[in-house]
Each structure stands twice: as C-alpha cells, then as structure tokens.
C-alpha atoms as one frame of an Amber mdcrd trajectory, in Angstrom:
protein
  -0.436 -14.340  16.560  -1.772 -14.559  19.833  -0.298 -18.174  20.906   2.757
 -17.829  19.074   5.819 -17.210  20.746   8.328 -14.892  18.647  11.819 -15.973
  18.533  14.260 -13.283  19.618  17.509 -15.201  20.041  19.674 -13.662  17.397
  20.043 -17.037  15.506  16.418 -16.938  14.967  16.601 -13.490  13.564  17.155
 -13.816   9.618  19.546 -10.942   9.370  21.897  -9.960   6.032  22.270  -7.103
   4.094  21.061  -6.652   0.266  23.608  -5.605  -2.289  22.606  -2.982  -5.249
  20.807  -4.889  -8.294  21.291  -3.875 -11.925  17.456  -3.404 -11.950  15.146
  -1.272  -9.943  14.871  -3.847  -7.353  17.048  -5.383  -4.834  18.150  -8.604
  -4.716  16.015 -11.391  -2.637  16.932 -11.986   1.020  15.760 -15.584   1.801
  14.437 -16.652   5.558  13.073 -19.842   6.604   9.606 -18.992   5.977   9.670
 -17.277   2.330  12.009 -14.177   0.969  11.663 -10.504   0.716  13.200  -7.722
  -1.679  12.083  -4.048  -2.586  11.373  -3.123  -5.898  10.716   0.120  -7.514
   9.172   1.745 -10.427  12.437   3.720 -11.078  11.637   7.164 -11.720  10.318
   9.716  -9.032   6.897  10.823 -10.374   6.360  14.822 -10.344   5.834  15.055
  -6.753   9.493  13.607  -5.935   7.946  10.069  -4.827   9.403   6.774  -6.090
   6.911   4.299  -5.601   7.942   0.438  -4.873   6.709  -2.554  -2.987   7.890
  -4.839  -0.270   7.525  -7.917  -1.915   7.168 -11.080   0.468   7.206 -14.382
  -1.074   5.680 -16.921   1.662   6.291 -20.430   1.500   2.992 -22.792   1.878
   1.753 -22.381   5.474   3.520 -19.427   6.674   1.815 -15.943   7.630   2.869
 -12.569   7.950   0.944  -9.566   9.244  -1.217  -6.573   8.444  -0.611  -2.941
   9.675  -2.001  -3.999  13.164  -0.656  -7.368  14.291  -2.497  -7.682  17.553
  -1.144  -7.840  20.693   1.558 -10.187  19.819   2.787  -9.485  16.105   5.437
  -8.022  14.373   4.012  -5.587  11.875   6.332  -4.625   8.505   8.880  -1.939
   9.337  11.149   0.167   7.184  14.074   2.483   8.410  15.591   4.537   5.481
  17.924   6.573   7.723  21.095   5.225   6.019  19.395   6.094   2.669  20.444
   8.917   0.392  18.510  11.472  -0.555  15.303   9.768   0.763  13.260  11.877
   3.253  10.625   9.087   4.116   8.831   5.650   3.454   5.510   5.058   3.816
   3.559   1.560   3.596   0.460   0.836   2.468  -1.718  -2.320   2.951  -3.660
  -4.540   0.631  -6.782  -5.812   2.457  -6.044  -8.546   5.078  -7.874 -11.601
   6.215  -8.826 -12.535   9.831  -6.755 -15.401  11.028  -7.275 -17.576  13.949
  -4.698 -19.530  15.509  -6.744 -21.172  18.289  -6.293 -18.595  21.215  -6.492
 -15.634  19.200  -7.668 -13.731  16.182  -5.470 -11.334  14.114  -5.304  -9.796
  10.768  -2.401 -10.617   8.075  -1.576 -12.756   4.665  -1.492 -16.352   4.335
  -0.153 -16.317   0.828   2.558 -14.158  -1.031   1.840 -10.293  -0.948   3.018
  -7.122  -2.243   3.302  -4.000   0.257   3.221  -0.791  -1.723   5.810   1.674
  -0.142   6.203   5.601  -1.105   9.763   6.884  -0.863   9.740  10.705  -0.841
  12.673  12.218  -1.893  14.467  15.143  -0.135  15.694  16.914  -3.350  13.365
  15.576  -6.062  15.865  16.493  -8.855  18.801  14.691  -7.197  19.932  11.151
  -7.390  18.680   8.530  -4.719  20.055   5.386  -3.204  17.874   3.461  -0.961
  19.161   1.666   1.992  16.411   0.109   3.704  16.050  -1.890   7.050  13.553
  -3.963   6.805  11.844  -5.742  10.160   8.597  -8.196   9.865   7.284 -11.235
  10.933   6.925 -14.506   9.160   5.059 -17.064  10.952   4.259 -20.581  10.835
   3.888 -22.696  14.518   6.237 -19.800  15.716   6.702 -16.421  14.620  10.293
 -15.268  13.191  11.505 -12.061  12.808  13.184 -11.255   9.514  15.467  -8.433
   9.553  17.521  -7.292   6.695  18.933  -4.565   5.048  17.896  -4.060   1.219
  19.725  -1.731  -1.307  18.303  -0.003  -4.706  19.885   2.247  -7.130  16.602
   3.755  -9.029  18.417   5.386 -11.326  20.284   2.174 -12.482  17.329   0.694
 -14.447  14.381   3.308 -14.343  12.765   1.529 -17.190  12.268  -2.062 -16.124
   9.198  -3.134 -17.649   8.732  -5.902 -14.904   9.374  -4.083 -11.732   7.147
  -1.183 -13.116   4.234  -4.000 -13.594   4.805  -5.189 -10.320   4.353  -2.038
  -8.737   1.385  -0.903 -10.848  -0.466  -4.313  -9.905   0.165  -3.725  -6.135
  -1.041  -0.357  -6.257  -4.375  -1.570  -7.918  -4.933  -4.272  -5.422  -5.266
  -1.646  -2.542  -8.638  -0.805  -0.936 -10.309   2.050  -2.738 -11.280   5.094
  -0.620 -14.263   4.821   1.339 -17.411   7.010   0.366 -21.096   7.199   1.907
 -22.332   3.965   0.293 -19.440   1.817   1.046 -17.474   2.330   4.187 -18.240
   2.883   8.171 -19.992   5.575  10.285 -18.945   5.698  14.163 -21.949   5.425
  16.325 -22.223   6.508  19.838 -19.899   4.650  22.141 -17.765   4.690  25.401
 -14.587   4.867  26.507 -14.261   0.994  26.412 -15.977   0.215  22.985 -15.786
   1.515  19.132 -18.869   1.046  17.449 -19.142   1.723  13.673 -22.022   0.867
  11.292 -20.853  -0.191   8.139 -22.583   0.440   4.515 -21.470  -1.770   1.460
 -22.920  -3.840  -1.375 -23.228  -7.540  -1.132 -23.341 -10.329   1.549 -23.282
  -9.206   5.180 -21.647 -12.486   5.854 -18.651 -11.800   3.833 -17.884  -8.547
   5.422 -15.006  -7.736   7.873 -14.094  -4.582   9.713 -10.135  -4.059  10.428
  -9.045  -0.987  12.576  -5.325   0.054  13.078  -4.272   1.120  16.562  -2.073
   3.336  16.969  -0.790   6.587  18.855  -1.439   4.474  21.982  -4.767   2.795
  21.182  -5.250  -1.153  21.385  -8.166  -2.871  19.943  -9.828  -6.379  20.380
 -11.670  -8.498  17.662 -14.773  -6.776  16.520 -18.026  -8.520  17.430 -20.762
  -8.377  14.625 -24.613  -7.551  15.232 -27.208  -5.789  13.167 -29.083  -2.388
  13.570 -32.063  -1.146  11.509 -30.704  -3.441   8.988 -27.051  -2.337   8.835
 -24.234  -4.560  10.125 -22.568  -3.050  13.134 -18.975  -3.889  14.543 -18.229
  -3.102  18.183 -14.738  -3.457  18.781 -13.217  -3.693  22.166 -10.824  -0.673
  23.156  -8.187  -2.795  25.198  -6.035   0.392  25.723  -6.056   4.326  25.039
  -3.849   7.346  25.392  -4.339   9.406  28.465  -5.402  12.190  26.351  -7.613
  11.755  22.878  -5.474  13.121  20.041  -6.967  15.679  18.331  -5.198  15.379
  14.935  -5.100  12.502  12.437  -7.237   9.416  12.944  -7.137   5.481  12.813
  -6.566   3.585   9.742  -9.958   1.107   8.968 -10.293  -1.407   5.904 -13.648
  -3.028   5.304 -13.556  -6.058   3.210 -16.719  -7.647   1.416 -17.008  -9.951
  -1.445 -17.464  -7.123  -3.663 -14.066  -5.405  -2.845 -12.427  -3.561  -0.077
 -12.588   0.084   0.950 -10.211   2.154   3.628 -10.187   5.278   5.312  -9.953
   7.219   8.433 -11.827   7.418  11.812 -11.677   9.935  14.277 -10.106   9.052
  17.694 -12.918   7.593  20.095
C-alpha cells in the first residue's frame, strides 16, 4: 500500500514455526490480521509435482497482496531450501482487485484467498518433506509482515478428501489462458509507457488490467482510454533495466465481468 508503513520491528513480525500435521496440510499460523497454512493434494502427479495452496484466512477489514504489490507492499514469498526432495515452489495467483488507500492504488485481495503453489520434486519417486519459510504482508491501517515456517509431510495422508478439494477449487479459480478474443496486445509505445489494447466480452467499465513488474521493471497504475472501439490501457514505466531482457516476459491479468485471463507480454 502506498500510504501504509511496513512494521519491520521484530515484535511486529509474525514469526513462528509450524509442525508436521497428520494430514497433507500444515497447522495454522495465527497473526494479528488473520492466519495462514499450507495445504497439498498429497500425491505427486506424473511430472513429479505436488499441487498445493497457501491458504490465507483474513480477518474482516484486512488485505493482502497480489504478485506485484506496488512500490510499498510485501508480495507473498516462499523459500523451500530447508525441504527434503523439493527442487522448487512456484505461486500462481487468482484475479486481484484494485485497491485505493487514499494516496495510491495497488493490487491485492480483501477476502480470504488460497494461492496455488506447485512443488516440484527433485526425485519424483522418493519421499518428500516440505519445510517452507513463508513471508507475506497482511494489512489494515498498517501493513504487518507475517513470517513463519510451515511443514508438511505430503505422504502422511495422501488421500485426504478435504485437502484435495481445497487445492482443486483454488486451481479452478485461476485466470484462464489469454487468447485472441480475450486478452491484450501491445501497441507501439516508448521507454516510459507500456500500451496495450484489450479484447474481451462484456462491459468495458468492469475491465481492469494488471501487469507485474519484475526483472527491474516497475509500473504505475494503468490509465484507460478508447481507440477504434477498443479499450486501451496506458501503463507508466516507472523504472526499467538498463538492457531489455530477451527471454521470458511480464505476467499480466485482465479482469472483466465475464471472468479473467492471464498471459505473458514481451518486455517493452
């Protein structure tokens, strides 16, 4: 949040350690603004991946951030280096909402949210234990970093129906892949602006565009306009790398009354 001061004093940082649970989920870790836990579907898939969620239960009036929190927020982070047989962990994000704290706008969630996370095994046929150090911001009038370690033994209860249902629902809530009729295309811009033209069904007033800065890019709040009957978003580029990357791209999400899609944009 632009106007919120992040409390970095150790007394204000929720810091604790979870313990292995009997199910394929961790215990809840409680903080001032809500509680968090990790849940998995237990069994790895044929590609050696375990699907799970970071389950964030927010108290009324509290919020948390999308993958790009703006210039003053705390994005969700996960460190699995203490785990056994886990090579990587990657978050996915449901469609965010635009929030305004009075001095700035940012992307996030003002309701309980489950962020899908994919754990990739180092050795697909070997047992795994997830020891995940979690760091995220939960905010009301101030933003409190929450830091804890959550532990899961996915093989301890691999057929837990409730855990599997929660993971399935979180995956189903993700934006669909963007396509020619529902997505965005980059229009000519300059080094200081990213301009995209949006295609989508439904009411233009309900549409919003979110782009995540990474690789040293930082973006401002999109401005809306219309060109040839199409909705156009012009996004200020507040900072950029000295050299434009040639690999990968920028994650974006387009939200509308008809649903949401996500995709990758080439680096401007």
